[in-house]
PDB file of C-alpha atoms in Angstrom:
ATOM      1  CA  MET W   1     227.317 198.532 215.135  1.00 80.00           C
ATOM      2  CA  TYR W   2     225.780 195.104 215.519  1.00 92.00           C
ATOM      3  CA  LYS W   3     222.624 194.727 217.620  1.00 95.00           C
ATOM      4  CA  PRO W   4     221.688 191.886 219.976  1.00 95.00           C
ATOM      5  CA  ILE W   5     219.579 189.247 218.220  1.00 96.00           C
ATOM      6  CA  ARG W   6     216.940 189.749 220.939  1.00 96.00           C
ATOM      7  CA  ASP W   7     216.319 193.239 219.535  1.00 97.00           C
ATOM      8  CA  TYR W   8     214.902 191.822 216.296  1.00 98.00           C
ATOM      9  CA  ALA W   9     211.371 190.822 215.348  1.00 98.00           C
ATOM     10  CA  ILE W  10     210.421 188.977 212.164  1.00 98.00           C
ATOM     11  CA  ILE W  11     207.764 189.858 209.622  1.00 98.00           C
ATOM     12  CA  GLY W  12     206.850 187.671 206.657  1.00 97.00           C
ATOM     13  CA  ASN W  13     204.348 186.687 203.992  1.00 96.00           C
ATOM     14  CA  ARG W  14     204.888 182.880 203.822  1.00 93.00           C
ATOM     15  CA  ARG W  15     207.292 183.463 200.916  1.00 94.00           C
ATOM     16  CA  SER W  16     209.981 185.703 202.412  1.00 96.00           C
ATOM     17  CA  ALA W  17     210.733 187.553 205.636  1.00 98.00           C
ATOM     18  CA  ALA W  18     212.505 190.561 207.108  1.00 98.00           C
ATOM     19  CA  LEU W  19     214.124 191.278 210.459  1.00 98.00           C
ATOM     20  CA  VAL W  20     213.217 194.595 212.080  1.00 98.00           C
ATOM     21  CA  ALA W  21     215.269 195.933 214.986  1.00 98.00           C
ATOM     22  CA  LYS W  22     213.811 197.847 217.941  1.00 97.00           C
ATOM     23  CA  ASP W  23     215.360 201.036 216.542  1.00 98.00           C
ATOM     24  CA  GLY W  24     213.152 200.801 213.434  1.00 98.00           C
ATOM     25  CA  THR W  25     215.842 199.454 211.106  1.00 98.00           C
ATOM     26  CA  ILE W  26     215.329 196.562 208.694  1.00 98.00           C
ATOM     27  CA  ASP W  27     218.716 194.849 208.819  1.00 98.00           C
ATOM     28  CA  TRP W  28     217.869 191.651 206.947  1.00 98.00           C
ATOM     29  CA  ALA W  29     215.555 190.969 204.006  1.00 98.00           C
ATOM     30  CA  PRO W  30     216.032 188.480 201.160  1.00 98.00           C
ATOM     31  CA  ALA W  31     213.977 189.031 198.000  1.00 97.00           C
ATOM     32  CA  PRO W  32     211.757 187.811 196.584  1.00 97.00           C
ATOM     33  CA  PHE W  33     211.940 184.506 198.504  1.00 96.00           C
ATOM     34  CA  LEU W  34     213.394 183.387 201.807  1.00 96.00           C
ATOM     35  CA  ASP W  35     216.292 181.601 200.087  1.00 96.00           C
ATOM     36  CA  SER W  36     216.988 184.473 197.660  1.00 97.00           C
ATOM     37  CA  PRO W  37     219.940 186.879 197.908  1.00 97.00           C
ATOM     38  CA  SER W  38     219.557 189.781 200.303  1.00 98.00           C
ATOM     39  CA  VAL W  39     218.443 193.353 199.728  1.00 98.00           C
ATOM     40  CA  PHE W  40     219.299 194.437 203.274  1.00 98.00           C
ATOM     41  CA  ALA W  41     222.021 192.548 205.158  1.00 97.00           C
ATOM     42  CA  ALA W  42     223.421 194.833 207.857  1.00 96.00           C
ATOM     43  CA  ILE W  43     222.905 192.004 210.325  1.00 97.00           C
ATOM     44  CA  LEU W  44     225.797 190.259 208.545  1.00 96.00           C
ATOM     45  CA  ASP W  45     227.940 193.327 207.752  1.00 94.00           C
ATOM     46  CA  TYR W  46     226.795 196.613 209.242  1.00 91.00           C
ATOM     47  CA  THR W  47     229.352 198.614 207.262  1.00 89.00           C
ATOM     48  CA  LYS W  48     228.111 197.671 203.793  1.00 90.00           C
ATOM     49  CA  GLY W  49     225.350 195.058 204.093  1.00 94.00           C
ATOM     50  CA  GLY W  50     222.519 197.568 203.598  1.00 95.00           C
ATOM     51  CA  PHE W  51     219.550 198.616 205.738  1.00 97.00           C
ATOM     52  CA  TRP W  52     216.338 200.658 205.795  1.00 98.00           C
ATOM     53  CA  ALA W  53     215.952 202.840 208.881  1.00 98.00           C
ATOM     54  CA  ILE W  54     212.959 204.839 210.107  1.00 98.00           C
ATOM     55  CA  GLN W  55     213.325 206.588 213.471  1.00 98.00           C
ATOM     56  CA  PRO W  56     213.020 209.978 215.170  1.00 98.00           C
ATOM     57  CA  VAL W  57     215.964 212.334 214.841  1.00 98.00           C
ATOM     58  CA  GLU W  58     215.846 213.188 218.533  1.00 97.00           C
ATOM     59  CA  LYS W  59     216.772 210.829 221.360  1.00 97.00           C
ATOM     60  CA  PHE W  60     214.138 208.161 221.904  1.00 98.00           C
ATOM     61  CA  GLU W  61     213.091 205.135 223.906  1.00 98.00           C
ATOM     62  CA  THR W  62     211.602 202.283 221.944  1.00 98.00           C
ATOM     63  CA  SER W  63     209.680 199.030 222.147  1.00 97.00           C
ATOM     64  CA  HIS W  64     207.860 196.858 219.667  1.00 96.00           C
ATOM     65  CA  GLU W  65     204.955 194.440 219.624  1.00 98.00           C
ATOM     66  CA  TYR W  66     202.805 192.511 217.185  1.00 98.00           C
ATOM     67  CA  LEU W  67     199.214 193.406 216.549  1.00 98.00           C
ATOM     68  CA  PRO W  68     197.243 190.621 218.285  1.00 96.00           C
ATOM     69  CA  GLU W  69     197.011 187.382 216.284  1.00 96.00           C
ATOM     70  CA  THR W  70     199.011 188.799 213.364  1.00 97.00           C
ATOM     71  CA  ASN W  71     202.528 189.038 211.963  1.00 98.00           C
ATOM     72  CA  ILE W  72     202.203 192.825 211.731  1.00 98.00           C
ATOM     73  CA  LEU W  73     204.854 194.578 213.822  1.00 98.00           C
ATOM     74  CA  VAL W  74     204.448 197.947 215.535  1.00 98.00           C
ATOM     75  CA  THR W  75     207.524 199.794 216.825  1.00 98.00           C
ATOM     76  CA  ILE W  76     206.767 202.592 219.319  1.00 98.00           C
ATOM     77  CA  PHE W  77     209.166 205.525 219.690  1.00 98.00           C
ATOM     78  CA  GLN W  78     208.823 207.811 222.707  1.00 98.00           C
ATOM     79  CA  THR W  79     210.655 211.154 222.599  1.00 98.00           C
ATOM     80  CA  LYS W  80     210.447 214.185 224.864  1.00 97.00           C
ATOM     81  CA  ASP W  81     208.139 215.852 222.325  1.00 97.00           C
ATOM     82  CA  GLY W  82     205.926 213.042 221.089  1.00 98.00           C
ATOM     83  CA  VAL W  83     205.112 209.419 220.267  1.00 98.00           C
ATOM     84  CA  VAL W  84     205.650 207.876 216.830  1.00 98.00           C
ATOM     85  CA  GLU W  85     204.629 204.404 215.695  1.00 98.00           C
ATOM     86  CA  VAL W  86     206.069 202.518 212.719  1.00 98.00           C
ATOM     87  CA  THR W  87     203.962 199.614 211.468  1.00 98.00           C
ATOM     88  CA  ASP W  88     205.797 197.020 209.353  1.00 98.00           C
ATOM     89  CA  TYR W  89     204.447 194.080 207.365  1.00 98.00           C
ATOM     90  CA  LEU W  90     204.724 192.090 204.149  1.00 98.00           C
ATOM     91  CA  PRO W  91     201.441 191.885 202.227  1.00 96.00           C
ATOM     92  CA  VAL W  92     200.372 188.283 201.761  1.00 92.00           C
ATOM     93  CA  GLU W  93     199.817 187.378 198.111  1.00 76.00           C
ATOM     94  CA  GLN W  94     197.784 184.280 197.396  1.00 55.00           C
ATOM     95  CA  ALA W  95     199.541 181.714 195.209  1.00 46.00           C
ATOM     96  CA  ASN W  96     199.098 182.338 191.480  1.00 45.00           C
ATOM     97  CA  GLY W  97     202.174 181.718 189.420  1.00 44.00           C
ATOM     98  CA  THR W  98     203.828 179.892 186.593  1.00 41.00           C
ATOM     99  CA  ASN W  99     206.169 177.237 187.973  1.00 41.00           C
ATOM    100  CA  GLY W 100     203.643 174.512 188.759  1.00 42.00           C
ATOM    101  CA  ASN W 101     203.770 175.133 192.499  1.00 52.00           C
ATOM    102  CA  GLY W 102     201.665 178.265 192.397  1.00 60.00           C
ATOM    103  CA  LEU W 103     204.774 180.453 192.623  1.00 70.00           C
ATOM    104  CA  LYS W 104     206.278 182.856 190.144  1.00 83.00           C
ATOM    105  CA  SER W 105     209.972 182.525 189.365  1.00 88.00           C
ATOM    106  CA  GLU W 106     212.632 184.462 191.240  1.00 89.00           C
ATOM    107  CA  ASP W 107     212.953 186.835 188.279  1.00 88.00           C
ATOM    108  CA  GLU W 108     209.198 187.510 188.161  1.00 89.00           C
ATOM    109  CA  ALA W 109     207.901 187.506 191.726  1.00 93.00           C
ATOM    110  CA  ILE W 110     207.432 190.941 193.278  1.00 95.00           C
ATOM    111  CA  LEU W 111     208.133 191.305 196.974  1.00 96.00           C
ATOM    112  CA  GLU W 112     206.676 194.255 198.870  1.00 97.00           C
ATOM    113  CA  ILE W 113     207.659 195.551 202.302  1.00 98.00           C
ATOM    114  CA  GLN W 114     205.186 198.087 203.599  1.00 98.00           C
ATOM    115  CA  ARG W 115     205.816 200.593 206.387  1.00 98.00           C
ATOM    116  CA  LYS W 116     203.454 203.126 207.927  1.00 98.00           C
ATOM    117  CA  ILE W 117     204.668 206.022 210.082  1.00 98.00           C
ATOM    118  CA  ALA W 118     202.094 207.580 212.414  1.00 98.00           C
ATOM    119  CA  CYS W 119     202.580 210.397 214.909  1.00 98.00           C
ATOM    120  CA  LYS W 120     200.344 209.500 217.846  1.00 98.00           C
ATOM    121  CA  GLU W 121     201.175 212.274 220.301  1.00 98.00           C
ATOM    122  CA  GLY W 122     202.908 215.638 220.154  1.00 98.00           C
ATOM    123  CA  LYS W 123     205.354 216.122 217.298  1.00 98.00           C
ATOM    124  CA  SER W 124     208.516 214.552 215.928  1.00 98.00           C
ATOM    125  CA  LYS W 125     211.058 214.904 213.146  1.00 98.00           C
ATOM    126  CA  VAL W 126     211.497 211.456 211.601  1.00 98.00           C
ATOM    127  CA  LYS W 127     214.390 210.390 209.388  1.00 98.00           C
ATOM    128  CA  VAL W 128     214.231 207.764 206.660  1.00 98.00           C
ATOM    129  CA  PHE W 129     217.512 206.227 205.485  1.00 98.00           C
ATOM    130  CA  PHE W 130     217.135 203.851 202.533  1.00 98.00           C
ATOM    131  CA  GLN W 131     220.366 202.015 201.770  1.00 97.00           C
ATOM    132  CA  PRO W 132     219.733 198.736 199.882  1.00 98.00           C
ATOM    133  CA  ARG W 133     222.634 196.504 198.830  1.00 97.00           C
ATOM    134  CA  PHE W 134     221.429 193.814 196.446  1.00 97.00           C
ATOM    135  CA  ASN W 135     222.906 190.315 196.289  1.00 96.00           C
ATOM    136  CA  TYR W 136     224.709 190.329 199.654  1.00 96.00           C
ATOM    137  CA  ALA W 137     226.276 193.715 198.783  1.00 94.00           C
ATOM    138  CA  ARG W 138     228.051 192.305 195.742  1.00 93.00           C
ATOM    139  CA  GLY W 139     228.600 194.844 192.996  1.00 91.00           C
ATOM    140  CA  GLU W 140     227.307 198.405 193.180  1.00 93.00           C
ATOM    141  CA  THR W 141     223.711 199.289 193.926  1.00 96.00           C
ATOM    142  CA  ILE W 142     222.876 202.575 192.185  1.00 96.00           C
ATOM    143  CA  LEU W 143     220.129 204.843 193.532  1.00 98.00           C
ATOM    144  CA  SER W 144     218.289 207.439 191.474  1.00 98.00           C
ATOM    145  CA  LEU W 145     215.473 209.845 192.308  1.00 98.00           C
ATOM    146  CA  VAL W 146     212.216 209.565 190.371  1.00 97.00           C
ATOM    147  CA  ASP W 147     208.757 211.051 190.764  1.00 96.00           C
ATOM    148  CA  GLY W 148     207.221 209.309 193.737  1.00 96.00           C
ATOM    149  CA  GLY W 149     210.262 207.544 195.097  1.00 97.00           C
ATOM    150  CA  VAL W 150     213.765 206.125 194.689  1.00 98.00           C
ATOM    151  CA  VAL W 151     214.876 203.484 192.184  1.00 98.00           C
ATOM    152  CA  ALA W 152     217.633 201.001 193.121  1.00 98.00           C
ATOM    153  CA  GLU W 153     219.480 198.922 190.495  1.00 98.00           C
ATOM    154  CA  ASN W 154     222.353 196.452 190.552  1.00 97.00           C
ATOM    155  CA  GLY W 155     222.824 194.629 187.264  1.00 95.00           C
ATOM    156  CA  LYS W 156     219.620 192.727 186.535  1.00 94.00           C
ATOM    157  CA  ARG W 157     218.356 193.236 190.099  1.00 97.00           C
ATOM    158  CA  LYS W 158     216.093 196.188 190.707  1.00 98.00           C
ATOM    159  CA  GLY W 159     213.599 197.677 193.126  1.00 98.00           C
ATOM    160  CA  VAL W 160     211.890 200.897 194.049  1.00 98.00           C
ATOM    161  CA  LEU W 161     211.017 202.757 197.238  1.00 98.00           C
ATOM    162  CA  VAL W 162     207.550 204.263 196.845  1.00 98.00           C
ATOM    163  CA  SER W 163     207.220 207.331 199.075  1.00 97.00           C
ATOM    164  CA  LYS W 164     205.832 210.857 198.838  1.00 95.00           C
ATOM    165  CA  ALA W 165     208.685 212.294 200.899  1.00 97.00           C
ATOM    166  CA  GLU W 166     211.446 214.425 199.350  1.00 97.00           C
ATOM    167  CA  TYR W 167     214.707 212.477 199.190  1.00 98.00           C
ATOM    168  CA  VAL W 168     218.314 213.360 198.543  1.00 98.00           C
ATOM    169  CA  ILE W 169     221.036 210.920 197.496  1.00 97.00           C
ATOM    170  CA  GLU W 170     224.005 210.980 199.860  1.00 94.00           C
ATOM    171  CA  LYS W 171     227.421 209.365 199.609  1.00 90.00           C
ATOM    172  CA  VAL W 172     228.340 207.480 202.757  1.00 85.00           C
ATOM    173  CA  ASP W 173     231.060 205.226 204.173  1.00 71.00           C
ATOM    174  CA  ALA W 174     233.714 206.498 201.781  1.00 56.00           C
ATOM    175  CA  HIS W 175     236.421 205.357 204.216  1.00 58.00           C
ATOM    176  CA  ILE W 176     235.242 201.756 203.720  1.00 58.00           C
ATOM    177  CA  GLU W 177     233.576 201.568 200.329  1.00 64.00           C
ATOM    178  CA  GLU W 178     231.717 204.545 198.914  1.00 73.00           C
ATOM    179  CA  GLN W 179     227.991 203.828 198.856  1.00 86.00           C
ATOM    180  CA  GLN W 180     224.777 205.697 198.179  1.00 93.00           C
ATOM    181  CA  ARG W 181     221.928 206.336 200.586  1.00 96.00           C
ATOM    182  CA  ALA W 182     218.581 208.002 200.008  1.00 98.00           C
ATOM    183  CA  ALA W 183     217.626 210.225 202.948  1.00 98.00           C
ATOM    184  CA  ALA W 184     214.433 212.076 203.837  1.00 98.00           C
ATOM    185  CA  TYR W 185     213.226 213.956 206.910  1.00 98.00           C
ATOM    186  CA  LEU W 186     209.557 214.213 207.872  1.00 98.00           C
ATOM    187  CA  ASP W 187     208.208 216.878 210.227  1.00 98.00           C
ATOM    188  CA  MET W 188     205.216 215.179 211.811  1.00 98.00           C
ATOM    189  CA  LYS W 189     202.553 216.198 214.305  1.00 98.00           C
ATOM    190  CA  LYS W 190     199.772 214.289 216.029  1.00 98.00           C
ATOM    191  CA  GLY W 191     197.497 212.675 213.468  1.00 98.00           C
ATOM    192  CA  ASP W 192     200.006 212.717 210.585  1.00 98.00           C
ATOM    193  CA  THR W 193     200.733 209.487 208.695  1.00 98.00           C
ATOM    194  CA  HIS W 194     203.141 208.539 205.926  1.00 98.00           C
ATOM    195  CA  TYR W 195     203.139 205.296 203.921  1.00 98.00           C
ATOM    196  CA  LEU W 196     206.232 203.737 202.323  1.00 98.00           C
ATOM    197  CA  THR W 197     206.591 200.616 200.188  1.00 98.00           C
ATOM    198  CA  PHE W 198     209.673 198.850 198.913  1.00 98.00           C
ATOM    199  CA  ARG W 199     208.940 196.816 195.766  1.00 98.00           C
ATOM    200  CA  TYR W 200     211.532 194.290 194.563  1.00 98.00           C
ATOM    201  CA  ASN W 201     211.747 193.096 190.942  1.00 97.00           C
ATOM    202  CA  THR W 202     210.112 196.198 189.523  1.00 97.00           C
ATOM    203  CA  THR W 203     210.668 199.936 189.213  1.00 97.00           C
ATOM    204  CA  ASP W 204     206.999 200.708 188.626  1.00 96.00           C
ATOM    205  CA  ILE W 205     205.428 203.177 191.049  1.00 95.00           C
ATOM    206  CA  PRO W 206     201.683 202.625 191.428  1.00 92.00           C
ATOM    207  CA  LEU W 207     199.629 205.808 191.614  1.00 85.00           C
ATOM    208  CA  GLN W 208     197.827 204.928 194.829  1.00 90.00           C
ATOM    209  CA  LYS W 209     196.214 207.053 197.490  1.00 93.00           C
ATOM    210  CA  ASP W 210     196.876 206.529 201.193  1.00 95.00           C
ATOM    211  CA  GLU W 211     193.553 204.713 201.474  1.00 96.00           C
ATOM    212  CA  HIS W 212     194.944 201.928 199.272  1.00 95.00           C
ATOM    213  CA  TYR W 213     197.809 201.233 201.670  1.00 96.00           C
ATOM    214  CA  GLU W 214     195.547 201.441 204.701  1.00 97.00           C
ATOM    215  CA  ASN W 215     193.224 198.915 203.056  1.00 96.00           C
ATOM    216  CA  GLU W 216     196.180 196.601 202.374  1.00 96.00           C
ATOM    217  CA  LEU W 217     197.154 196.852 206.023  1.00 97.00           C
ATOM    218  CA  GLN W 218     193.641 195.908 207.118  1.00 97.00           C
ATOM    219  CA  GLU W 219     193.466 193.053 204.584  1.00 96.00           C
ATOM    220  CA  THR W 220     196.801 191.684 205.837  1.00 97.00           C
ATOM    221  CA  LYS W 221     195.570 191.985 209.421  1.00 97.00           C
ATOM    222  CA  LYS W 222     192.437 189.993 208.556  1.00 96.00           C
ATOM    223  CA  PHE W 223     194.493 187.346 206.731  1.00 96.00           C
ATOM    224  CA  TRP W 224     196.670 186.686 209.767  1.00 96.00           C
ATOM    225  CA  GLU W 225     193.707 186.682 212.154  1.00 96.00           C
ATOM    226  CA  ASP W 226     191.932 184.111 209.988  1.00 95.00           C
ATOM    227  CA  TRP W 227     195.149 182.101 209.594  1.00 93.00           C
ATOM    228  CA  THR W 228     195.684 182.084 213.362  1.00 91.00           C
ATOM    229  CA  HIS W 229     192.153 180.885 214.020  1.00 88.00           C
ATOM    230  CA  ARG W 230     192.686 177.963 211.617  1.00 86.00           C
ATOM    231  CA  CYS W 231     195.779 176.781 213.466  1.00 74.00           C
ATOM    232  CA  ASP W 232     195.339 173.616 215.497  1.00 63.00           C
ATOM    233  CA  LEU W 233     197.869 173.862 218.298  1.00 58.00           C
TER     234      LEU W 233
END
C-alpha cells in the first residue's frame, strides 16, 4: 500500500537520489542520474514499481534521522527482542568523466546505494526483499543468483546487489503480473553487522571486506560534514 509522503527521507550524492520510507523500504530511486529512469518506483505503483526493503520480521516501531550535518540516513527499528539500525547513503563520487561536464554518460556512470544493518541491542531476524524494476517497470527485470549477490537485468539495463547473505528467488504478485524477488533472512544479535550495496550499470562484484564499506561510510560522512561547513546560509 502507499505510504504518506511524510514517511520518506531523501538520500543523494549530488547526481541522483533515493527515497527511503520509515519502514526501511527504498520506494524510489532513478539511476544513474536524477532524471534517469527508475530502478525502484513503488512510490508510483506499489504493485509493480519495485522496491528494496530491509526490516525486522517481527512487529516493530520505527523512526529515522540523519547523522548530524550529513545526508546519511539512519532508520531505527525497535522490537520486543532488540534494536536494529539500517544506515543508508549514496557514496559521493568526485566528478571525473567524459562528456565535458565532468560526468560520465548515462550508459557508463555507476550508481551505488549502500546500506548497513547493525543489531544494537538484543537480537532480531531481519528480512531483505530486493525487487528492482528497471525503466519504470517496463519490460521484465530478470534476477539471477551469483556468488556474492544477485544480478538484475532488463534489456541493456543491468545492476547487481552485493551481499554476503544467502538469497532465494521468489515469484510474487502472480495475480497482477508475475515478478521476481530476491529474499534473504538474517539472524542477528548485538554487535552483528551486514553490508549491502546495489550497483547500477554493472554486474561486477568487488571482492571487498567489511572494512572497505565502513571506510566508505566514514568518507561519505566526512564529505557531507565538510560540504555543510562550506555552506553560506
